CSV table of C-alpha atoms in Angstrom, one decimal:
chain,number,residue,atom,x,y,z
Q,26,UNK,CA,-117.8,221.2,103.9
Q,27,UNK,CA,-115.6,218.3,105.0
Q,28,UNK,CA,-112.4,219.1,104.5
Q,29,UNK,CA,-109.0,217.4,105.5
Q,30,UNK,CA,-105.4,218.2,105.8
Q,31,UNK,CA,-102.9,215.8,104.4
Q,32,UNK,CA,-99.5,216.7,105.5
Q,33,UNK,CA,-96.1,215.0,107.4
Q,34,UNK,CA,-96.9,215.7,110.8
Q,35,UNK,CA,-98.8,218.5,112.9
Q,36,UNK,CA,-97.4,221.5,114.3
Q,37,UNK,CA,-97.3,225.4,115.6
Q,38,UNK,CA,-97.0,226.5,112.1
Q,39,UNK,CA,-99.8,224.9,110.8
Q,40,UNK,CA,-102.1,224.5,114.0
Q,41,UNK,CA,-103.6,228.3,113.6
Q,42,UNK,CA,-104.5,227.8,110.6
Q,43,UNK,CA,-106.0,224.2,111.4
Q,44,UNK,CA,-108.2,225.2,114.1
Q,45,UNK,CA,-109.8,228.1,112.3
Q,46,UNK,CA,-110.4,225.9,109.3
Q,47,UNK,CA,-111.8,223.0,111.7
Q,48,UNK,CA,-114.1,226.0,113.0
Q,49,UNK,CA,-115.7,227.0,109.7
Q,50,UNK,CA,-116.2,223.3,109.0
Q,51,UNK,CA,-117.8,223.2,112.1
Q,52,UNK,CA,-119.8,226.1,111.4
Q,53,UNK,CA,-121.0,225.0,107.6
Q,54,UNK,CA,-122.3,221.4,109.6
Q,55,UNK,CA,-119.1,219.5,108.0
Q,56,UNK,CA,-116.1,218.4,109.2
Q,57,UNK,CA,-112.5,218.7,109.4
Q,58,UNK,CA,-109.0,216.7,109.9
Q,59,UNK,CA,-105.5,216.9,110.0
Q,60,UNK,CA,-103.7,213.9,108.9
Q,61,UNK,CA,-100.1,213.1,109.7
Q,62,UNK,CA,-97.8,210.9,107.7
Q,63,UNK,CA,-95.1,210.7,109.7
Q,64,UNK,CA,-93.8,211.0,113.0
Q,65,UNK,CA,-91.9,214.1,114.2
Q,66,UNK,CA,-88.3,214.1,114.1
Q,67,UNK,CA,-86.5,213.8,117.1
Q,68,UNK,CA,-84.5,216.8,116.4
Q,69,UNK,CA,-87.8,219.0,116.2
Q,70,UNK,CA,-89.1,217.5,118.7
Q,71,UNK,CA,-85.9,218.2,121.0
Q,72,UNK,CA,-86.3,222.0,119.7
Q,73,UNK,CA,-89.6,222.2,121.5
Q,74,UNK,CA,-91.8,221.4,118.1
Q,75,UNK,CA,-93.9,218.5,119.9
Q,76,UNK,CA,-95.8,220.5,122.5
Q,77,UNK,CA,-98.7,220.7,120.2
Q,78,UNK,CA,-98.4,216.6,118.8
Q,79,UNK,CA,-101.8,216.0,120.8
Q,80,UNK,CA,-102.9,219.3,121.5
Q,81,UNK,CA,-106.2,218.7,119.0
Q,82,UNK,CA,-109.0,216.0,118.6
Q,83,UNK,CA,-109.0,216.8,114.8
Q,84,UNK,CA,-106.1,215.2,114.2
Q,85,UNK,CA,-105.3,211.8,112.9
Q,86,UNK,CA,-101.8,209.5,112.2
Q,87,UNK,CA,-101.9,207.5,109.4
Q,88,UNK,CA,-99.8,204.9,110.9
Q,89,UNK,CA,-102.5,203.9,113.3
Q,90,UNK,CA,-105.5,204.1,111.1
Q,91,UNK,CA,-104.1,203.6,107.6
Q,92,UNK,CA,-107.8,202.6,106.2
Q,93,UNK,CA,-109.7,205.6,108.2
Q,94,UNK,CA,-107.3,207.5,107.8
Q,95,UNK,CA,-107.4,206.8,103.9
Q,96,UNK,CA,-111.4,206.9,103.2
Q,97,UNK,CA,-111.3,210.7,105.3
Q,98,UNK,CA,-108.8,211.9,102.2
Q,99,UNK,CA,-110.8,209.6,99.8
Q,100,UNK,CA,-114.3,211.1,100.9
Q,101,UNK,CA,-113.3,214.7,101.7
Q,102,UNK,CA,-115.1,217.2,99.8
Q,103,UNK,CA,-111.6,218.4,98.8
Q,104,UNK,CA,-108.0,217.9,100.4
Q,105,UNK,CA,-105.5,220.0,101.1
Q,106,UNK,CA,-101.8,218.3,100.4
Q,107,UNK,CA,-98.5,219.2,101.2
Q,108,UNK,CA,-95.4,218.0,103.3
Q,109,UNK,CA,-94.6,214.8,102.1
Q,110,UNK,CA,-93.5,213.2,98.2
Q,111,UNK,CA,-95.5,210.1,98.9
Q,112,UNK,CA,-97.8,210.1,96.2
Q,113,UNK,CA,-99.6,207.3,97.0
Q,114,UNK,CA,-102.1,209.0,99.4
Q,115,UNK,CA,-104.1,211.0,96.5
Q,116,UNK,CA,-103.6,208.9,93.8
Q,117,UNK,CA,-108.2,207.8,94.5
Q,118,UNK,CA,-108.4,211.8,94.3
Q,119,UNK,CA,-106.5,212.0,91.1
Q,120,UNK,CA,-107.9,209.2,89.9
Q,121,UNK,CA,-111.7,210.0,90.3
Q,122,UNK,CA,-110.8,214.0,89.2
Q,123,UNK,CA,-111.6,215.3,93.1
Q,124,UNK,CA,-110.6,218.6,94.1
Q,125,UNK,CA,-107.5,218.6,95.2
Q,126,UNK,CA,-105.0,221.6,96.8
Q,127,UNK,CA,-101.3,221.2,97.1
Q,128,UNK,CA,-99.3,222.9,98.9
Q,129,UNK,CA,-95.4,223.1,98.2
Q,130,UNK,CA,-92.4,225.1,99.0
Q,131,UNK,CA,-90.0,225.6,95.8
Q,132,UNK,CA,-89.2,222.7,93.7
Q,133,UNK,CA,-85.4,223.5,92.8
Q,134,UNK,CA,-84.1,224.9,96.2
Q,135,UNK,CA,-80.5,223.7,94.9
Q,136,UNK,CA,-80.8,226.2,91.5
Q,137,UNK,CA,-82.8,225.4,88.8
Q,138,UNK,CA,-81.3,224.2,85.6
Q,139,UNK,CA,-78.6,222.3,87.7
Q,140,UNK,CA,-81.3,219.8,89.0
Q,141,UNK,CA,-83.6,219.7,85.7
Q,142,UNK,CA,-83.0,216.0,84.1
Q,143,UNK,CA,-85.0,213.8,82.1
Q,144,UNK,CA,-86.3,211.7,85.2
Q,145,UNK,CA,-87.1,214.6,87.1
Q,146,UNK,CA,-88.9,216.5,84.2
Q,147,UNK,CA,-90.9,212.9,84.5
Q,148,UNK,CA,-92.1,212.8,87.6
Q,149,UNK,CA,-92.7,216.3,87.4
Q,150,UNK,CA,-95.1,215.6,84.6
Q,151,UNK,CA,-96.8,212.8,86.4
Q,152,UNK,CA,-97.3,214.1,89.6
Q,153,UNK,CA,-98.7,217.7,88.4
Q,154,UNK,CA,-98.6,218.7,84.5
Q,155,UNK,CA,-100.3,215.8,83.3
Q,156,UNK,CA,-103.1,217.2,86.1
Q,157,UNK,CA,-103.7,221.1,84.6
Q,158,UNK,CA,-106.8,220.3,83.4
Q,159,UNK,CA,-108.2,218.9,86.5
Q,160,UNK,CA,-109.4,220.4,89.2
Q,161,UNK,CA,-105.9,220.4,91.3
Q,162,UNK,CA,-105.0,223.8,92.7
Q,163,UNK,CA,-101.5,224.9,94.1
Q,164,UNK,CA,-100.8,227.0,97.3
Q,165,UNK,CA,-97.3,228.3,96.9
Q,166,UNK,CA,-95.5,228.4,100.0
Q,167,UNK,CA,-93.0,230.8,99.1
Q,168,UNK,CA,-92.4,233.8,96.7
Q,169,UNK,CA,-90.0,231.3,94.1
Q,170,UNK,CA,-92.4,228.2,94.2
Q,171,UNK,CA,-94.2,229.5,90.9
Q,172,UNK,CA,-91.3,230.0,89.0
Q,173,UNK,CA,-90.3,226.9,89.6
Q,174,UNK,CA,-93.5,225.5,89.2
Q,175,UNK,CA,-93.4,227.4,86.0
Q,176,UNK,CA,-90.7,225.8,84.9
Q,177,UNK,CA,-92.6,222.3,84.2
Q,178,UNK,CA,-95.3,224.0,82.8
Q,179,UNK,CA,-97.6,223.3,85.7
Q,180,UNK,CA,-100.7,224.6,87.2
Q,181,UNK,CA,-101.0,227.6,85.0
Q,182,UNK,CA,-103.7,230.5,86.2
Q,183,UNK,CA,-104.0,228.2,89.5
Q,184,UNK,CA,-101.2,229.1,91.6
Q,185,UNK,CA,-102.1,231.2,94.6
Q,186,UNK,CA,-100.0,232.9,97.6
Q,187,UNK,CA,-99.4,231.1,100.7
Q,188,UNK,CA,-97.0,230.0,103.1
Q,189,UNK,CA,-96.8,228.8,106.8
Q,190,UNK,CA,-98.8,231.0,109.7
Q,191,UNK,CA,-97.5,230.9,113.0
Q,192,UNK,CA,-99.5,232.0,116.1
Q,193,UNK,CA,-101.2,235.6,114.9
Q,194,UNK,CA,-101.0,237.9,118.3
Q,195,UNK,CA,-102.5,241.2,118.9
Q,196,UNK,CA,-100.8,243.5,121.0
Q,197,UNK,CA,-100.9,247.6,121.4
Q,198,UNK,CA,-98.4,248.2,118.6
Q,199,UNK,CA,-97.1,251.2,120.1
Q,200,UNK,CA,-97.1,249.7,123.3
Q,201,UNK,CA,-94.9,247.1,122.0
Q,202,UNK,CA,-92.2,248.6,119.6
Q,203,UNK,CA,-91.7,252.0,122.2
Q,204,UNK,CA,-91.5,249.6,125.3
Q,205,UNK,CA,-88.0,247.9,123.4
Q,206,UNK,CA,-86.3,251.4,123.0
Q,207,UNK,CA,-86.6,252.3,127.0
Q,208,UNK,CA,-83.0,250.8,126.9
Q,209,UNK,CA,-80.5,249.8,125.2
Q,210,UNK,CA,-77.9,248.1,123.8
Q,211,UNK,CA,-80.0,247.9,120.7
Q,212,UNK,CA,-81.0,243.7,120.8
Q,213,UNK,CA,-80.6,241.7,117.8
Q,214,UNK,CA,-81.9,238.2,117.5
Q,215,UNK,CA,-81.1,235.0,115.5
Q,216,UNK,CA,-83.1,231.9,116.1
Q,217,UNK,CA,-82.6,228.6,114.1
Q,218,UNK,CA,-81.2,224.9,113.8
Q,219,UNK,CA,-77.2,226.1,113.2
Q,220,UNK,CA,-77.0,224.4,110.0
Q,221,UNK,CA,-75.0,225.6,107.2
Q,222,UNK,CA,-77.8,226.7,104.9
Q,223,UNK,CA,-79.4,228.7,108.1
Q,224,UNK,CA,-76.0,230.7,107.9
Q,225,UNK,CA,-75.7,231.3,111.7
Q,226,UNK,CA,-72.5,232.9,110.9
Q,227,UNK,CA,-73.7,235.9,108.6
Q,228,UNK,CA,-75.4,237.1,111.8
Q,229,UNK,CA,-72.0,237.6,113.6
Q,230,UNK,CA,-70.4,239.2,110.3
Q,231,UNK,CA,-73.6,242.0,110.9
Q,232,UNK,CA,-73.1,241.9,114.4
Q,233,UNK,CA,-69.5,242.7,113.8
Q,234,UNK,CA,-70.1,245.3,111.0
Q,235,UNK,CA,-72.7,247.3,113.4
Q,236,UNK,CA,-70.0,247.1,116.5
Q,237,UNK,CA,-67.2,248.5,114.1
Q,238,UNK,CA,-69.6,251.1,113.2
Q,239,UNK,CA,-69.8,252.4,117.1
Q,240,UNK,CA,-73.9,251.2,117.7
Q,241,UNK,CA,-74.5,249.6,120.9
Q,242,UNK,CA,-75.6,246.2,119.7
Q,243,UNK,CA,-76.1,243.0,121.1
Q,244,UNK,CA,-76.8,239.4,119.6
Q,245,UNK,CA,-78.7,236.5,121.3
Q,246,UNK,CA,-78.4,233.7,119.1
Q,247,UNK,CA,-80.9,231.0,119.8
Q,248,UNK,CA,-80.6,227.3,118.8
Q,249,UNK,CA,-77.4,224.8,118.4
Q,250,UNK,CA,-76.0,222.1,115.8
Q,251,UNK,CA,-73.5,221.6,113.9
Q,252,UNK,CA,-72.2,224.7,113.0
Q,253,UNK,CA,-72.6,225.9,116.5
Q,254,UNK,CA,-68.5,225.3,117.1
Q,255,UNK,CA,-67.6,227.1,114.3
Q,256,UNK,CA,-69.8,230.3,115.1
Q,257,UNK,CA,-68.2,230.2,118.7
Q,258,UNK,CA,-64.6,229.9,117.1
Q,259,UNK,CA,-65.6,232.7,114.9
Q,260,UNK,CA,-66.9,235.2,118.0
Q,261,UNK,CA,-63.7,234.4,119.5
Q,262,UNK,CA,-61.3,235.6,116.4
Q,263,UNK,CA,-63.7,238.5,116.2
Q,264,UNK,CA,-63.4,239.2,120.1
Q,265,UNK,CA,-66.9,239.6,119.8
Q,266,UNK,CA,-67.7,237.2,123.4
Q,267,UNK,CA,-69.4,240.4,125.2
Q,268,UNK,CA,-71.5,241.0,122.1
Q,269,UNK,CA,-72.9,237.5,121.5
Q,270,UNK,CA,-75.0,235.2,124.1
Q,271,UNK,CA,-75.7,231.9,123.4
Q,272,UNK,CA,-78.9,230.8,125.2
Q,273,UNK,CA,-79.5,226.9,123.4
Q,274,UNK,CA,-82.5,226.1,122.1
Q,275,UNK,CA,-86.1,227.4,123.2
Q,276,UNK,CA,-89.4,226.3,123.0
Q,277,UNK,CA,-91.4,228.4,120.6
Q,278,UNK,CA,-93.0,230.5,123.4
Q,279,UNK,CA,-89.6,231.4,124.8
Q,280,UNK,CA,-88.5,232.7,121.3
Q,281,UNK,CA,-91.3,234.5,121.0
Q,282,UNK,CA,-90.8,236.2,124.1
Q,283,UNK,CA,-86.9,236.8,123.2
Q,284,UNK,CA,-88.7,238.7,119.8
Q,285,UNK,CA,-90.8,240.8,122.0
Q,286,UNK,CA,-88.3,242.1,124.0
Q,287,UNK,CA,-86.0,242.4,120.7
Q,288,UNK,CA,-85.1,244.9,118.3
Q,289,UNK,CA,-84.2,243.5,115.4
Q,290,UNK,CA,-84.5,239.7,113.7
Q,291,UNK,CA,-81.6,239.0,111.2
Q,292,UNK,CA,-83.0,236.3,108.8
Q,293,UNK,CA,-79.9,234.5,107.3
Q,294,UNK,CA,-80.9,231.4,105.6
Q,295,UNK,CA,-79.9,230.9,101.8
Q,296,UNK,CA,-82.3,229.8,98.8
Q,297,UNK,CA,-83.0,226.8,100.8
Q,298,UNK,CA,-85.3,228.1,103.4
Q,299,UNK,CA,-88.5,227.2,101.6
Q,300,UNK,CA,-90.4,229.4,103.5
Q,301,UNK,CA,-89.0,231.0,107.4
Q,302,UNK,CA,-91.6,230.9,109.4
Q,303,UNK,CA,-89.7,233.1,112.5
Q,304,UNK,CA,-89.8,236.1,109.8
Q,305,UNK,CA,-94.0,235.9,110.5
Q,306,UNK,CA,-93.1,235.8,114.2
Q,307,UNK,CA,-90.5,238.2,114.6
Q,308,UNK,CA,-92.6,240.2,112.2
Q,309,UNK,CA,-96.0,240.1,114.5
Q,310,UNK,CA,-93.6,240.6,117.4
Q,311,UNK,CA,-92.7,244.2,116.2
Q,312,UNK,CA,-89.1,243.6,114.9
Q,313,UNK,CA,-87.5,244.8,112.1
Q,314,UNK,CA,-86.5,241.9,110.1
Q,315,UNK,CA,-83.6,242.2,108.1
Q,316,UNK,CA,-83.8,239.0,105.9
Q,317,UNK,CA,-82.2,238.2,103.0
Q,318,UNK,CA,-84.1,238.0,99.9
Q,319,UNK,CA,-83.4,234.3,99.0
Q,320,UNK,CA,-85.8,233.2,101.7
Q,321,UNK,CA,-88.9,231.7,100.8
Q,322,UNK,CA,-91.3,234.2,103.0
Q,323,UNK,CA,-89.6,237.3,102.4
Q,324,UNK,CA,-90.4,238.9,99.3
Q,325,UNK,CA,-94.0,237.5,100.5
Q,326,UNK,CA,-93.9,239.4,103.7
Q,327,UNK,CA,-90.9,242.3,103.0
Q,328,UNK,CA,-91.7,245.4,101.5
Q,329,UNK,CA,-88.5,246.7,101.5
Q,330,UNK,CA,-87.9,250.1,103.6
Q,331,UNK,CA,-91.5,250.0,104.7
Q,332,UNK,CA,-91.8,246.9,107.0
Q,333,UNK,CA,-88.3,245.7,106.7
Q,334,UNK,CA,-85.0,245.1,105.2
Q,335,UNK,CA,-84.2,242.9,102.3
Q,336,UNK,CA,-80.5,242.6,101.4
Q,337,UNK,CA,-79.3,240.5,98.3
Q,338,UNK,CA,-78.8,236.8,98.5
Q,339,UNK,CA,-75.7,236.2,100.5
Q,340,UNK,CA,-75.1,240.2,100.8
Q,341,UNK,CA,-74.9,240.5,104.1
Q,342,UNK,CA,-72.6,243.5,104.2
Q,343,UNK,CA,-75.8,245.5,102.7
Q,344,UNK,CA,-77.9,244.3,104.7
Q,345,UNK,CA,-76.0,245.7,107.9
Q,346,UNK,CA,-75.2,248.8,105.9
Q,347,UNK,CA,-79.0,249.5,105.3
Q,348,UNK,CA,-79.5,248.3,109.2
Q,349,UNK,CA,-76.9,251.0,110.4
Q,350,UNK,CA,-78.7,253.7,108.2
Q,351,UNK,CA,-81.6,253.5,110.3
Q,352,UNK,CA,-79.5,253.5,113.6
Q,353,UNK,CA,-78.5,256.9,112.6
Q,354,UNK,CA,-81.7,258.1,112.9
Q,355,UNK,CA,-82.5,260.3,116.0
Q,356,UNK,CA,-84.5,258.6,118.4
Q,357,UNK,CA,-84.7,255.4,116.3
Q,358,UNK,CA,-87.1,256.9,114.4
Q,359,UNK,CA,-87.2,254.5,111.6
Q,360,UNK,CA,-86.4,251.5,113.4
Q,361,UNK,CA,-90.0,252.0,115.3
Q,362,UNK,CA,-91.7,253.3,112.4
Q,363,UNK,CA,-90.7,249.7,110.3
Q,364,UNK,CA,-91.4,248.5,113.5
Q,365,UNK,CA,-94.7,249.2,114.0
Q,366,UNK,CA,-95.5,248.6,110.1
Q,367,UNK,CA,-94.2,245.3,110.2
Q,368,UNK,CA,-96.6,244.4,113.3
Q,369,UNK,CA,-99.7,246.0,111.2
Q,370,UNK,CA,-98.4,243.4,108.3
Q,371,UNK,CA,-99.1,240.4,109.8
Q,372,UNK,CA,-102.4,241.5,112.3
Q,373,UNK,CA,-104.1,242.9,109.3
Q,374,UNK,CA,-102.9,240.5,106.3
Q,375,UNK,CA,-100.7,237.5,106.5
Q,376,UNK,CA,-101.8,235.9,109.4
Q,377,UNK,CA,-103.5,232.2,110.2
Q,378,UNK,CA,-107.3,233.7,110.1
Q,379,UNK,CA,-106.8,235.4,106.9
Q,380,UNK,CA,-105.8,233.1,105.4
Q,381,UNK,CA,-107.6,230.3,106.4
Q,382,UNK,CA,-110.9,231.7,105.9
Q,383,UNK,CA,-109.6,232.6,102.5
Q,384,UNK,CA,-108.4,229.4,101.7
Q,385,UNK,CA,-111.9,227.9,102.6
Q,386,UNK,CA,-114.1,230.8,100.7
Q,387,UNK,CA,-111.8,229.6,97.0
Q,388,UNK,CA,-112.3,226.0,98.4
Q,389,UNK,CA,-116.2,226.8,98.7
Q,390,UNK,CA,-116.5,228.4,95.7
Q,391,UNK,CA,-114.8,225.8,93.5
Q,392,UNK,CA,-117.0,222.9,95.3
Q,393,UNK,CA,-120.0,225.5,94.2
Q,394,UNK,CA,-118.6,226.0,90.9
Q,395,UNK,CA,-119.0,229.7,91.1
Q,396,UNK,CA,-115.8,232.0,90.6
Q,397,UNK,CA,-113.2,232.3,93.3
Q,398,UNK,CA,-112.9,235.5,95.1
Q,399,UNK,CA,-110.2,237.5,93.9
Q,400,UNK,CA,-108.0,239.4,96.4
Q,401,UNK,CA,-104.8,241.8,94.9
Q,402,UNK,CA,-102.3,241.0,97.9
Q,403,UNK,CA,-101.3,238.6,100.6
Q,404,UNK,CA,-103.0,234.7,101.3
Q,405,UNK,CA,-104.3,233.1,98.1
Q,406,UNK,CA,-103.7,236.2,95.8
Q,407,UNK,CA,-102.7,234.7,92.6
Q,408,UNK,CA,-99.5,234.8,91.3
């Protein structure tokens, strides 16, 4: 199969899942490529996002090599295409009725009806509806992206599961989750851009709530931005300084090791997180994730009381409350048991390798025309 990956740019979240496609590709005699549209943002770049820009000889920049670039998407036995609105890149594959499988993150991350006009209904129509009968696919990158999708009427009984995979570790899972309760205070983490809609503030109000209850907690906060003064400002009134480190922003290793060594992960973001791709990590990395249900990945990845906490959108009050519950428990009984179940989540079902090797089995099958394989949970599960 010759396969290639149409997206903005190239990075950790989508380079497991890359270089296990590239291998079956490999394996199957075809061939694979990852095609960037754009250039990194500086920003992302500055948050440690670039160390994998040239890590892979599969992938390609558009800017360079518009025309090879062009005839690999063109000639691909099917494309996968996500990332970027420009249009323009497909429109041979629409044209000619080639396979085709986008990927998106919800449509109306500002609330539905409010952003449903006549010109958007349009383009809507003309960049998917008008395409159900065609063989053009959707990988829903997020557990609200087929409402949405739903909403304009598109892709009906051809919207699957997805989302973004992160590097997949294997540890000792008992190894890992006992080793963070040799000491305490209990460690909570928060790790983002501090941006309004990331909410870096609602971890503090938790923080707050737990410490008022008596626990022995303690938040590192990673990242910075612009709502970074207005967090500190906000430790301050709460005389929370002894209870909150700061530690800038970190590579993705470094967070990852922050995870490890952590307790607990508070996912804060609001409806527009698309997706969240620290609740895989922190999830693989044995902490409970207390996340709140707006969050793209969440309702994917959360069962809720069994591999971690979901709290109503903006609720973060219940989400500390349910949080506090558990640190009741003797022993921390439940906070290792979630845990331990939230590790097992990711190694045995939403991780890179599942999903990529599901991905390319529909893919397959399609090309084939044979039936799809049908799978009742996680990656490319239809919804």
């Amino acid at each position: 199969m010759n396969l290639a990956f149409v997206s903005n740019y190239f990075n950790h979240h989508q380079q497991p899942v890359s270089q296990k496609l590239y291998e079956l590709c490999g394996q199957s005699g075809g061939s694979y490529f990852f095609i960037q549209t754009e250039c990194m943002e500086e920003e992302r770049v500055t948050m440690g996002w670039g160390s994998v820009l040239n890590s892979a000889d599969y992938v390609r920049n558009y800017w360079e090599k518009p025309e090879e670039c062009q005839r690999l998407i063109d000639e691909a036995d099917a494309v996968i295409f996500g990332g970027t609105d420009e249009e323009s890149y497909i429109q041979n594959r629409l044209n000619e009725k080639k396979p085709l499988w986008r990927y998106s993150e919800r449509l109306y991350k500002e609330g539905r009806y409010r952003f449903i006009t006549p010109r958007g209904l349009r383009k809507k129509f003309l960049d998917h509806t008008r395409h159900n009968g065609e063989r053009v696919y959707l990988l829903c990158s997020g557990a609200y992206v087929a409402g949405d999708f739903r909403m304009v009427a598109a892709y009906p009984f051809k919207k699957f599961r997805y989302g973004y995979f992160p590097e997949h570790r294997v540890y000792d899972v008992d190894e890992l989750v006992e080793g963070k309760y040799r000491d305490t205070p209990i460690e909570l983490l928060w790790a983002a851009r501090m941006i309004d809609w990331k909410h870096p503030e609602r971890a503090v109000l938790m923080t707050e709530a737990l410490f008022k209850e008596g626990f022995p907690v303690h938040l590192t906060m990673v990242g910075g931005g612009p709502e970074e003064t207005r967090v500190r400002r906000l430790i301050e009134e709460k005389r929370l300084e002894r209870k909150v480190t700061f530690v800038g922003f970190q590579d993705p290793v470094a967070v990852r090791a922050l995870m490890e060594r952590s307790h607990v992960y508070l996912a804060t973001s609001d409806r527009k997180e698309g997706w969240g791709a620290v609740i895989n990590e922190a999830m693989n990395s044995g902490c409970v994730v207390v996340a709140d249900r707006a969050m793209g990945a969440a309702p994917y990845l959360i069962r809720d009381g069994k591999n971690g906490i979901l709290y109503p959108a903006g609720r973060t009050g219940v989400g500390a409350k349910r949080l506090a519950e558990l640190l009741r428990e003797p022993e921390y009984a439940g906070l290792k048991r979630i845990g331990k179940t939230a590790y097992r989540t990711i190694d045995e079902l939403w991780n890179a390798e599942t999903a990529a090797e599901r991905l390319y089995g529909c893919i397959d099958a399609e090309l084939r025309g044979e039936k799809m394989p049908e799978y009742e949970e996680g990656p490319l599960s239809r919804v």
